[in-house]
Tab-separated table of C-alpha atoms and ligand atoms in Angstrom:
chain	number	residue	atom	x	y	z
A	23	UNK	CA	13.545	22.979	-5.264
A	24	UNK	CA	14.828	20.707	-2.123
A	25	UNK	CA	11.897	20.753	0.106
A	26	UNK	CA	8.175	19.122	0.590
A	27	UNK	CA	5.116	19.815	2.904
A	28	UNK	CA	3.683	23.119	4.344
A	29	UNK	CA	3.615	22.817	8.316
A	30	UNK	CA	5.644	19.544	8.573
A	31	UNK	CA	8.501	20.582	5.927
A	32	UNK	CA	11.537	18.539	5.212
A	33	UNK	CA	14.267	19.574	2.868
A	34	UNK	CA	17.282	16.881	1.885
A	35	UNK	CA	20.764	17.424	0.562
A	36	UNK	CA	23.606	15.405	-0.744
A	37	UNK	CA	24.602	13.265	-3.836
A	38	UNK	CA	25.093	9.854	-4.988
A	39	UNK	CA	28.720	10.018	-4.708
A	40	UNK	CA	29.098	12.892	-2.495
A	41	UNK	CA	30.229	12.868	0.892
A	42	UNK	CA	26.549	12.397	2.755
A	43	UNK	CA	23.217	13.030	2.079
A	44	UNK	CA	20.345	13.718	4.807
A	45	UNK	CA	17.405	15.967	5.493
A	46	UNK	CA	16.434	19.013	7.576
A	47	UNK	CA	12.590	18.191	8.843
A	48	UNK	CA	10.887	21.142	10.449
A	49	UNK	CA	7.608	21.562	11.957
A	50	UNK	CA	7.985	18.217	14.507
A	51	UNK	CA	5.667	19.333	17.449
A	52	UNK	CA	8.196	19.058	20.580
A	53	UNK	CA	7.539	16.278	22.433
A	54	UNK	CA	7.514	13.395	20.237
A	55	UNK	CA	9.558	10.955	21.407
A	56	UNK	CA	11.821	9.793	18.907
A	57	UNK	CA	13.091	6.156	18.673
A	58	UNK	CA	16.222	6.100	17.031
A	59	UNK	CA	16.018	1.970	16.133
A	60	UNK	CA	13.320	2.671	14.828
A	61	UNK	CA	14.361	5.556	11.937
A	62	UNK	CA	17.060	2.977	11.230
A	63	UNK	CA	14.904	0.393	10.712
A	64	UNK	CA	13.019	2.156	8.331
A	65	UNK	CA	16.167	2.686	6.229
A	66	UNK	CA	17.419	-0.654	6.841
A	67	UNK	CA	14.295	-1.561	4.919
A	68	UNK	CA	14.878	0.594	2.118
A	69	UNK	CA	19.155	0.397	2.100
A	70	UNK	CA	21.110	-1.360	-1.201
A	71	UNK	CA	22.433	-4.391	-1.558
A	72	UNK	CA	20.346	-6.806	1.073
A	73	UNK	CA	19.626	-9.493	-2.204
A	74	UNK	CA	20.127	-10.569	-5.900
A	75	UNK	CA	17.080	-8.516	-6.335
A	76	UNK	CA	18.787	-5.491	-5.471
A	77	UNK	CA	21.626	-3.248	-6.667
A	78	UNK	CA	25.519	-4.635	-5.681
A	79	UNK	CA	26.156	-1.495	-4.037
A	80	UNK	CA	26.532	-1.986	-0.343
A	81	UNK	CA	25.911	1.338	2.143
A	82	UNK	CA	25.344	0.905	5.852
A	83	UNK	CA	22.875	3.589	6.106
A	84	UNK	CA	23.607	4.859	9.219
A	85	UNK	CA	21.673	7.649	10.277
A	86	UNK	CA	23.163	10.084	12.762
A	87	UNK	CA	21.062	12.399	14.243
A	88	UNK	CA	22.628	16.116	14.673
A	89	UNK	CA	19.541	18.279	15.804
A	90	UNK	CA	15.967	18.630	17.534
A	91	UNK	CA	16.018	16.010	19.934
A	92	UNK	CA	16.858	15.892	22.973
A	93	UNK	CA	16.348	13.299	25.685
A	94	UNK	CA	14.883	11.264	23.214
A	95	UNK	CA	12.226	13.656	22.829
A	96	UNK	CA	12.197	15.901	19.830
A	97	UNK	CA	12.491	19.660	21.227
A	98	UNK	CA	10.503	21.137	18.360
A	99	UNK	CA	13.049	22.275	16.420
A	100	UNK	CA	15.042	21.250	12.958
A	101	UNK	CA	15.773	17.503	13.006
A	102	UNK	CA	18.411	17.606	10.980
A	103	UNK	CA	19.672	14.027	10.273
A	104	UNK	CA	23.216	12.578	8.118
A	105	UNK	CA	23.654	9.720	6.096
A	106	UNK	CA	26.841	9.376	5.324
A	107	UNK	CA	28.268	7.381	1.609
A	108	UNK	CA	30.664	4.546	2.034
A	109	UNK	CA	30.801	2.689	-1.061
A	110	UNK	CA	31.071	4.881	-3.983
A	111	UNK	CA	32.892	3.775	-6.637
A	112	UNK	CA	32.727	6.276	-9.330
A	113	UNK	CA	35.303	5.081	-11.462
A	114	UNK	CA	32.326	2.498	-12.932
A	115	UNK	CA	30.901	5.860	-13.763
A	116	UNK	CA	33.775	7.356	-15.655
A	117	UNK	CA	32.847	5.770	-19.106
A	118	UNK	CA	29.729	7.855	-19.399
A	119	UNK	CA	31.313	10.924	-17.923
A	120	UNK	CA	30.316	12.642	-20.818
A	121	UNK	CA	27.171	9.967	-22.240
A	122	UNK	CA	23.695	10.243	-21.649
A	123	UNK	CA	22.103	7.111	-20.523
A	124	UNK	CA	18.757	6.520	-22.314
A	125	UNK	CA	15.797	6.273	-19.321
A	126	UNK	CA	18.020	8.567	-16.599
A	127	UNK	CA	18.119	11.994	-16.014
A	128	UNK	CA	21.226	12.718	-17.378
A	129	UNK	CA	20.444	14.438	-20.662
A	130	UNK	CA	18.013	16.888	-19.430
A	131	UNK	CA	20.419	17.457	-16.268
A	132	UNK	CA	23.169	18.657	-18.408
A	133	UNK	CA	21.175	20.377	-20.806
A	134	UNK	CA	19.147	22.632	-17.405
A	135	UNK	CA	22.459	22.696	-16.020
A	136	UNK	CA	24.907	23.402	-18.868
A	137	UNK	CA	27.112	20.993	-16.000
A	138	UNK	CA	26.681	17.280	-14.243
A	139	UNK	CA	27.962	15.249	-11.625
A	140	UNK	CA	27.845	12.193	-13.269
A	141	UNK	CA	29.213	9.800	-10.361
A	142	UNK	CA	26.431	7.451	-9.677
A	143	UNK	CA	23.987	9.710	-11.129
A	144	UNK	CA	24.296	13.016	-8.453
A	145	UNK	CA	21.341	14.662	-7.266
A	146	UNK	CA	19.074	12.529	-9.960
A	147	UNK	CA	20.141	9.541	-8.283
A	148	UNK	CA	17.927	7.899	-5.777
A	149	UNK	CA	20.131	7.369	-2.892
A	150	UNK	CA	18.475	10.428	-1.809
A	151	UNK	CA	15.333	8.805	-1.190
A	152	UNK	CA	17.162	7.657	1.704
A	153	UNK	CA	16.960	10.844	3.644
A	154	UNK	CA	13.248	10.664	2.530
A	155	UNK	CA	12.709	7.565	4.266
A	156	UNK	CA	14.842	8.840	7.587
A	157	UNK	CA	12.351	12.113	7.581
A	158	UNK	CA	9.358	9.876	6.843
A	159	UNK	CA	10.452	7.583	9.667
A	160	UNK	CA	9.753	10.655	12.106
A	161	UNK	CA	6.303	11.363	10.289
A	162	UNK	CA	5.443	7.420	11.123
A	163	UNK	CA	6.288	7.870	14.617
A	164	UNK	CA	4.030	11.075	14.896
A	165	UNK	CA	1.353	9.692	13.213
A	166	UNK	CA	1.235	6.261	15.157
A	167	UNK	CA	0.661	8.016	18.183
A	168	UNK	CA	-2.899	9.392	16.711
A	169	UNK	CA	-3.360	5.742	15.546
A	170	UNK	CA	-2.822	6.026	11.938
A	171	UNK	CA	-0.644	3.252	10.136
A	172	UNK	CA	1.162	3.145	6.324
A	173	UNK	CA	2.280	-0.103	4.742
A	174	UNK	CA	2.727	-1.144	1.279
A	175	UNK	CA	3.830	-4.305	-0.767
A	176	UNK	CA	4.815	-5.067	-4.048
A	177	UNK	CA	1.185	-5.830	-6.298
A	178	UNK	CA	2.718	-6.430	-9.030
A	179	UNK	CA	6.619	-7.065	-11.526
A	180	UNK	CA	6.315	-6.711	-14.860
A	181	UNK	CA	3.504	-7.405	-15.706
A	182	UNK	CA	2.953	-10.245	-12.945
A	183	UNK	CA	-0.118	-9.569	-11.063
A	184	UNK	CA	-0.828	-10.220	-6.981
A	185	UNK	CA	-3.844	-11.730	-6.234
A	186	UNK	CA	-4.147	-11.990	-2.661
A	187	UNK	CA	-2.774	-8.057	-0.946
A	188	UNK	CA	-0.989	-9.643	2.210
A	189	UNK	CA	0.880	-6.423	4.004
A	190	UNK	CA	2.030	-9.188	6.554
A	191	UNK	CA	3.468	-11.439	4.082
A	192	UNK	CA	5.220	-8.401	2.408
A	193	UNK	CA	6.689	-7.325	5.872
A	194	UNK	CA	8.355	-10.871	5.216
A	195	UNK	CA	8.867	-10.967	1.498
A	196	UNK	CA	13.069	-10.094	0.324
A	197	UNK	CA	11.083	-8.297	-2.579
A	198	UNK	CA	7.904	-6.931	-0.366
A	199	UNK	CA	5.986	-9.149	-2.455
A	200	UNK	CA	1.672	-8.931	-1.231
A	201	UNK	CA	1.143	-11.829	-2.271
A	202	UNK	CA	3.219	-15.368	-1.286
A	203	UNK	CA	1.870	-17.512	-4.079
A	204	UNK	CA	3.091	-14.799	-7.054
A	205	UNK	CA	6.154	-13.970	-5.444
A	206	UNK	CA	8.400	-16.964	-7.060
A	207	UNK	CA	6.953	-15.907	-10.222
A	208	UNK	CA	7.533	-11.699	-9.954
A	209	UNK	CA	11.137	-12.770	-8.262
A	210	UNK	CA	11.741	-15.400	-11.546
A	211	UNK	CA	11.055	-12.325	-13.612
A	212	UNK	CA	13.573	-10.184	-11.761
A	213	UNK	CA	16.228	-12.250	-11.957
A	214	UNK	CA	15.429	-13.259	-15.986
A	215	UNK	CA	15.365	-9.098	-16.780
A	216	UNK	CA	19.344	-9.173	-14.736
A	217	UNK	CA	20.625	-12.288	-16.616
A	218	UNK	CA	19.155	-10.464	-19.598
A	219	UNK	CA	21.056	-7.418	-18.844
A	220	UNK	CA	18.210	-6.071	-18.536
A	221	UNK	CA	15.229	-4.983	-16.185
A	222	UNK	CA	11.554	-4.741	-15.390
A	223	UNK	CA	9.143	-2.197	-13.556
A	224	UNK	CA	6.283	-2.970	-10.712
A	225	UNK	CA	3.764	-1.418	-8.847
A	226	UNK	CA	4.028	-0.281	-5.139
A	227	UNK	CA	0.511	-0.587	-3.091
A	228	UNK	CA	0.421	1.994	-0.522
A	229	UNK	CA	-2.251	1.416	2.346
A	230	UNK	CA	-3.100	4.184	5.051
A	231	UNK	CA	-5.127	2.924	7.842
A	232	UNK	CA	-6.938	5.022	10.850
A	233	UNK	CA	-6.936	8.365	8.856
A	234	UNK	CA	-9.763	10.506	10.647
A	235	UNK	CA	-12.179	12.617	8.155
A	236	UNK	CA	-11.297	15.837	7.459
A	237	UNK	CA	-7.686	15.613	6.216
A	238	UNK	CA	-7.263	17.512	2.927
A	239	UNK	CA	-6.762	21.023	2.448
A	240	UNK	CA	-8.827	23.153	-0.597
A	241	UNK	CA	-8.594	23.775	-3.273
A	242	UNK	CA	-4.870	23.367	-4.110
A	243	UNK	CA	-3.401	21.370	-1.589
A	244	UNK	CA	-5.987	18.689	-1.730
A	245	UNK	CA	-5.413	15.063	0.184
A	246	UNK	CA	-4.636	12.819	-3.286
A	247	UNK	CA	-3.146	15.719	-5.349
A	248	UNK	CA	-0.684	16.029	-2.673
A	249	UNK	CA	0.056	11.800	-2.555
A	250	UNK	CA	0.204	11.759	-6.143
A	251	UNK	CA	2.315	14.966	-6.047
A	252	UNK	CA	4.537	13.087	-3.425
A	253	UNK	CA	4.600	9.748	-5.464
A	254	UNK	CA	5.036	11.377	-8.757
A	255	UNK	CA	7.893	13.004	-6.910
A	256	UNK	CA	10.150	9.748	-6.316
A	257	UNK	CA	12.670	8.341	-8.611
A	258	UNK	CA	11.100	6.808	-11.909
A	259	UNK	CA	7.795	6.529	-10.534
A	260	UNK	CA	5.371	7.421	-13.969
A	261	UNK	CA	1.755	6.643	-12.723
A	262	UNK	CA	-0.260	7.044	-9.416
A	263	UNK	CA	-3.932	5.588	-8.853
A	264	UNK	CA	-5.930	6.294	-5.983
A	265	UNK	CA	-8.536	3.560	-4.992
A	266	UNK	CA	-10.055	2.218	-8.205
A	267	UNK	CA	-7.566	4.894	-9.948
A	268	UNK	CA	-7.663	4.136	-14.472
A	269	UNK	CA	-10.627	1.319	-14.044
A	270	UNK	CA	-13.105	4.365	-12.655
A	271	UNK	CA	-12.917	6.308	-16.098
A	272	UNK	CA	-14.549	2.876	-17.463
A	273	UNK	CA	-16.639	2.035	-14.225
A	274	UNK	CA	-20.727	3.451	-14.242
A	275	UNK	CA	-21.682	5.611	-11.431
A	276	UNK	CA	-23.759	3.015	-10.021
A	277	UNK	CA	-20.916	0.558	-9.266
A	278	UNK	CA	-18.016	3.082	-8.647
A	279	UNK	CA	-19.759	5.213	-5.675
A	280	UNK	CA	-19.280	4.043	-1.943
A	281	UNK	CA	-22.584	3.732	-0.862
A	282	UNK	CA	-22.986	4.870	2.293
A	283	UNK	CA	-24.206	3.377	5.921
A	284	UNK	CA	-24.774	4.883	9.344
A	285	UNK	CA	-21.701	2.610	10.034
A	286	UNK	CA	-19.545	3.480	7.409
A	287	UNK	CA	-19.326	3.014	3.538
A	288	UNK	CA	-20.064	-0.233	1.683
A	289	UNK	CA	-17.298	-0.369	-0.876
A	290	UNK	CA	-14.202	1.709	-0.969
A	291	UNK	CA	-13.765	2.210	-4.711
A	292	UNK	CA	-12.808	6.160	-3.284
A	293	UNK	CA	-9.794	4.950	-2.038
A	294	UNK	CA	-10.601	6.706	0.991
A	295	UNK	CA	-10.421	10.479	-0.816
A	296	UNK	CA	-13.464	12.240	-1.558
A	297	UNK	CA	-13.242	16.064	-3.340
A	298	UNK	CA	-10.152	15.785	-1.681
A	299	UNK	CA	-10.512	15.405	1.926
A	300	UNK	CA	-10.142	12.050	3.697
A	301	UNK	CA	-13.413	10.304	4.384
A	302	UNK	CA	-12.338	7.892	7.130
A	303	UNK	CA	-11.281	4.841	5.356
A	304	UNK	CA	-8.133	3.143	4.230
A	305	UNK	CA	-6.530	5.371	1.219
A	306	UNK	CA	-5.182	3.169	-1.285
A	307	UNK	CA	-2.590	4.190	-3.626
A	308	UNK	CA	-0.916	1.921	-6.106
A	309	UNK	CA	2.321	3.962	-7.160
A	310	UNK	CA	3.201	2.398	-10.947
A	311	UNK	CA	7.387	2.141	-11.628
A	312	UNK	CA	9.079	1.702	-14.451
A	313	UNK	CA	12.393	-0.777	-15.285
A	314	UNK	CA	15.507	0.517	-14.395
A	315	UNK	CA	16.897	3.165	-16.913
A	316	UNK	CA	20.491	1.630	-16.416
A	317	UNK	CA	20.709	-1.715	-17.937
A	318	UNK	CA	24.065	-3.142	-19.557
A	319	UNK	CA	22.132	-4.326	-23.222
A	320	UNK	CA	23.536	-1.668	-25.681
A	321	UNK	CA	22.044	1.014	-26.420
A	322	UNK	CA	21.601	4.080	-28.848
A	323	UNK	CA	22.620	7.578	-27.674
A	324	UNK	CA	24.513	10.726	-27.602
A	325	UNK	CA	27.193	11.990	-25.576
A	326	UNK	CA	27.592	15.789	-24.602
A	327	UNK	CA	28.702	16.790	-27.935
A	328	UNK	CA	25.031	15.132	-29.398
A	329	UNK	CA	27.788	12.698	-31.605
A	330	UNK	CA	25.773	9.479	-31.784
A	331	UNK	CA	27.414	6.273	-30.243
A	332	UNK	CA	26.677	2.606	-29.185
A	333	UNK	CA	27.451	1.811	-25.294
A	334	UNK	CA	26.831	-1.168	-22.799
A	335	UNK	CA	26.836	0.390	-18.998
A	336	UNK	CA	29.317	-0.673	-16.470
A	337	UNK	CA	28.120	-0.235	-12.838
A	338	UNK	CA	25.307	-1.612	-10.240
A	339	UNK	CA	22.038	-1.126	-10.734
A	340	UNK	CA	18.727	-1.771	-9.425
A	341	UNK	CA	17.263	-4.890	-11.685
A	342	UNK	CA	13.125	-3.721	-10.216
A	343	UNK	CA	13.468	-0.267	-8.386
A	344	UNK	CA	9.764	-0.765	-7.666
A	345	UNK	CA	11.116	-3.102	-4.728
A	346	UNK	CA	13.797	-0.769	-2.690
A	347	UNK	CA	11.308	2.552	-3.662
A	348	UNK	CA	7.907	0.863	-1.779
A	349	UNK	CA	9.679	2.145	1.554
A	350	UNK	CA	9.919	5.339	-0.435
A	351	UNK	CA	6.666	5.697	-1.122
A	352	UNK	CA	5.240	4.783	2.440
A	353	UNK	CA	7.622	7.529	3.539
A	354	UNK	CA	6.367	10.039	1.862
A	355	UNK	CA	2.679	8.609	2.359
A	356	UNK	CA	3.492	9.265	5.922
A	357	UNK	CA	5.071	12.742	5.701
A	358	UNK	CA	2.106	13.661	3.721
A	359	UNK	CA	-0.527	11.987	6.025
A	360	UNK	CA	1.711	13.942	9.304
A	361	UNK	CA	1.772	17.269	7.327
A	362	UNK	CA	-2.415	17.561	6.990
A	363	UNK	CA	-3.081	16.903	10.495
A	364	UNK	CA	-1.023	19.466	11.341
A	365	UNK	CA	-2.339	21.679	8.889
A	366	UNK	CA	-6.124	20.422	9.574
A	367	UNK	CA	-6.196	22.056	13.168
A	368	UNK	CA	-7.054	25.016	12.188
A	369	UNK	CA	-9.860	24.102	10.084
A	370	UNK	CA	-12.797	25.213	12.201
A	371	UNK	CA	-13.737	27.034	15.399
A	372	UNK	CA	-14.448	23.292	17.334
A	373	UNK	CA	-10.856	22.993	16.776
A	374	UNK	CA	-9.164	26.129	18.054
A	375	UNK	CA	-12.021	26.509	20.574
A	376	UNK	CA	-10.663	22.948	22.009
A	377	UNK	CA	-6.705	24.453	21.932
A	378	UNK	CA	-7.262	27.676	23.400
A	379	UNK	CA	-10.445	27.575	25.768
B	402	FMN	N1	17.950	4.188	-11.991
B	402	FMN	C1	18.751	3.753	-12.650
B	402	FMN	O1	19.347	3.621	-13.270
B	402	FMN	N2	19.686	3.033	-11.404
B	402	FMN	C2	19.357	2.360	-10.174
B	402	FMN	O2	20.256	1.624	-9.584
B	402	FMN	C3	18.371	3.422	-9.762
B	402	FMN	N3	17.960	2.944	-8.784
B	402	FMN	C4	17.014	3.148	-7.905
B	402	FMN	C5	16.671	2.986	-6.833
B	402	FMN	C6	15.494	3.293	-6.039
B	402	FMN	C7	14.523	2.950	-4.657
B	402	FMN	C8	14.536	4.305	-6.991
B	402	FMN	C9	13.281	4.539	-6.641
B	402	FMN	C10	15.082	4.620	-8.181
B	402	FMN	C11	15.664	3.843	-8.870
B	402	FMN	N4	16.467	4.451	-9.664
B	402	FMN	C12	17.499	3.531	-10.717
B	402	FMN	C13	15.494	5.223	-10.613
B	402	FMN	C14	16.486	6.873	-11.616
B	402	FMN	O3	16.334	7.450	-10.087
B	402	FMN	C15	15.545	7.372	-12.330
B	402	FMN	O4	14.318	6.596	-13.195
B	402	FMN	C16	15.615	8.699	-12.523
B	402	FMN	O5	16.132	9.829	-11.823
B	402	FMN	C17	15.582	9.554	-13.951
B	402	FMN	O6	13.941	10.058	-13.507
B	402	FMN	P1	12.458	9.198	-13.765
B	402	FMN	O7	12.669	7.691	-13.928
B	402	FMN	O8	11.787	9.559	-12.964
B	402	FMN	O9	11.938	9.725	-15.262
């Protein structure tokens, strides 16, 4: 499946080395001001080739809106957006045409479909996430009207944890580091791995603020469940924590409960979600990315005939995918929240009466 969402639903298309990639975003209410410059600026935050901490592949990632927008406003019809690929070097991949890169999706795609677009990983490449960022930018514009904001930053690289979580610092950092004091050590870890022809993992922290109480559907479209699904669907994500996440299983109830006062919760261990429904507090996610699978160190693998071989990869790859991945996390979070806002409108008679009476 290539689609995600219920009331606000998007489908993406395209491959890493194809002509173009893009998305169709359906369900955007008519009359939303579509700020094209903002959509482009979101793509610019994710685009490759901005620094030595990212892949050297340079893509303009220029987005073009094909439909669904007239005189700067959404028309209520599907919004189609396209991003042309301009910097493919498919030759870089000819040496892995019949070889499966350990840690990548080559092995599973080949055995599932019986064929494989080896150029840049084809559809399994995270290049597809540019389309999600374009769709997510429109979701951000929509939820901004409701006072909801999604921010993110890197809170850990190669096990080096941030002590401070400063989302303004992350905006200014080339690696989106949340802690300016830990940034140099985190950068050094990336460059060390890169110099050793290796890669490192990292953690993105996402904060969604201004969320009203009540977003999330029973029982199979819970807010935490759908956010986890959205994050796990991003390439290389291996774990998602909501609030205290895995720490909750070793905490006492008395520590883990967020006690309640008339003006709100005294703490936020729950990460803003109770019973699958937003509780009005900030929603907090920690999204764990594995190290980039494509590394230049020699590794054991097999080819399409299941013959064993040792090989060294060529090409251009991110030494730490969490960095650009954090922008994709923001986009997916915004898409989920916007969808949940639309779904929640029919949750009780009061809301329906306000609209129809
Ligand atoms: N994997 C690579 O091997 N090389 C890359 O340059 C690369 N860039 C990525 C960029 C982003 C923004 C993200 C989110 C992921 C990137 N990945 C890269 C990860 C692979 O796409 C991913 O590991 C692969 O599809 C296998 O899927 P899985 O790790 O989810 O099992």
